[in-house]
Amino acid sequence: TLLRHDYRERISGMVKAIAVSSRRRENMQTALDYIEDLPHLSATELIAEYKKTQARFRDAFPASFTPGSARGNGRLKGKLEEFK
C-alpha cells in the first residue's frame, strides 16, 4: 500500500509538471483525468506507468538530467557543491 501510494504521488507530480510546461489547457484536463485513474491500476501497471512517465518527464525537462549541464552556471554549481 505504501509503495503504491508513493508511485501514484511520483507519477502525479511528473504528469502535472509536464502538463504545466506544455501550457495547453487540454493537456491539463488530460493530466487530471490520468491522475484520477491511477488508483485503479494494479501494482504492475503502476510500475509500467512510472517508467513511461519518467521517460516523458526526462524528455520534457532534458537539461535538468544532462550530466554536467549545471557546470556552466556558477550560482547553480555553488549550490550543487553544498550537497557534496
XYZ file of N, CA, C and O in Angstrom, residues 3-39:
148
model
N 3.982 1.609 -1.058
C 4.672 1.761 -2.346
C 3.714 2.200 -3.456
O 4.078 3.013 -4.304
N 2.500 1.666 -3.430
C 1.511 2.074 -4.436
C 1.223 3.566 -4.297
O 1.152 4.295 -5.285
N 1.076 4.026 -3.057
C 0.824 5.447 -2.805
C 2.017 6.286 -3.289
O 1.826 7.324 -3.932
N 3.213 5.843 -2.991
C 4.420 6.564 -3.403
C 4.498 6.673 -4.924
O 4.771 7.745 -5.461
N 4.251 5.578 -5.617
C 4.292 5.595 -7.077
C 3.234 6.538 -7.634
O 3.497 7.304 -8.569
N 2.016 6.503 -7.078
C 0.953 7.402 -7.546
C 1.363 8.858 -7.364
O 1.146 9.688 -8.245
N 1.954 9.180 -6.223
C 2.380 10.555 -5.958
C 3.500 10.982 -6.899
O 3.503 12.107 -7.401
N 4.458 10.117 -7.124
C 5.564 10.443 -8.033
C 5.059 10.655 -9.459
O 5.439 11.616 -10.134
N 4.228 9.739 -9.918
C 3.671 9.850 -11.267
C 2.850 11.130 -11.384
O 2.980 11.879 -12.357
N 2.017 11.396 -10.385
C 1.173 12.594 -10.405
C 2.011 13.865 -10.511
O 1.694 14.769 -11.291
N 3.064 13.941 -9.740
C 3.924 15.120 -9.782
C 4.559 15.330 -11.135
O 4.603 16.461 -11.654
N 5.055 14.259 -11.722
C 5.689 14.377 -13.035
C 4.669 14.748 -14.111
O 4.941 15.596 -14.967
N 3.488 14.128 -14.046
C 2.444 14.414 -15.034
C 2.004 15.874 -14.934
O 1.827 16.553 -15.954
N 1.847 16.374 -13.729
C 1.460 17.784 -13.545
C 2.527 18.712 -14.105
O 2.211 19.697 -14.780
N 3.780 18.420 -13.829
C 4.867 19.268 -14.337
C 4.900 19.269 -15.860
O 5.073 20.322 -16.485
N 4.721 18.119 -16.462
C 4.721 18.021 -17.922
C 3.554 18.826 -18.495
O 3.720 19.579 -19.460
N 2.375 18.677 -17.886
C 1.189 19.382 -18.379
C 1.347 20.896 -18.259
O 1.017 21.640 -19.181
N 1.868 21.357 -17.135
C 2.059 22.795 -16.937
C 3.080 23.339 -17.924
O 2.917 24.436 -18.464
N 4.132 22.585 -18.178
C 5.170 23.073 -19.093
C 4.662 23.189 -20.524
O 5.180 23.979 -21.297
N 3.654 22.421 -20.879
C 3.131 22.482 -22.248
C 2.223 23.691 -22.455
O 2.040 24.137 -23.575
N 1.644 24.206 -21.380
C 0.787 25.404 -21.402
C -0.439 25.257 -22.273
O -1.008 26.238 -22.716
N -0.858 24.050 -22.532
C -2.084 23.828 -23.309
C -3.171 23.368 -22.355
O -2.989 22.413 -21.609
N -4.304 24.046 -22.368
C -5.396 23.759 -21.438
C -5.870 22.309 -21.527
O -6.115 21.671 -20.513
N -5.940 21.784 -22.732
C -6.422 20.404 -22.883
C -5.451 19.402 -22.263
O -5.846 18.334 -21.804
N -4.174 19.742 -22.228
C -3.196 18.859 -21.586
C -3.417 18.804 -20.083
O -3.199 17.768 -19.463
N -3.840 19.913 -19.495
C -4.120 19.932 -18.057
C -5.289 19.000 -17.737
O -5.234 18.231 -16.790
N -6.349 19.065 -18.536
C -7.503 18.211 -18.291
C -7.154 16.742 -18.502
O -7.545 15.879 -17.719
N -6.379 16.463 -19.535
C -5.934 15.095 -19.795
C -5.104 14.581 -18.623
O -5.265 13.431 -18.189
N -4.226 15.434 -18.101
C -3.386 15.054 -16.959
C -4.240 14.754 -15.731
O -4.011 13.761 -15.024
N -5.231 15.594 -15.473
C -6.102 15.369 -14.311
C -6.890 14.067 -14.449
O -7.030 13.316 -13.484
N -7.397 13.804 -15.637
C -8.120 12.549 -15.875
C -7.202 11.347 -15.656
O -7.598 10.347 -15.045
N -5.980 11.457 -16.151
C -4.992 10.384 -16.000
C -4.695 10.137 -14.519
O -4.671 8.997 -14.059
N -4.479 11.211 -13.775
C -4.165 11.100 -12.346
C -5.322 10.476 -11.571
O -5.104 9.661 -10.667
N -6.533 10.832 -11.936
C -7.706 10.256 -11.265
C -7.819 8.755 -11.497
O -8.382 8.038 -10.670
N -7.276 8.254 -12.596
C -7.337 6.827 -12.902
C -6.224 6.020 -12.229
O -6.309 4.790 -12.161
N -5.202 6.678 -11.722
C -4.065 5.963 -11.143
C -4.444 5.013 -10.000
O -3.905 3.906 -9.933
N -5.352 5.370 -9.096
C -5.680 4.445 -8.008
C -6.284 3.115 -8.481
O -6.297 2.134 -7.734
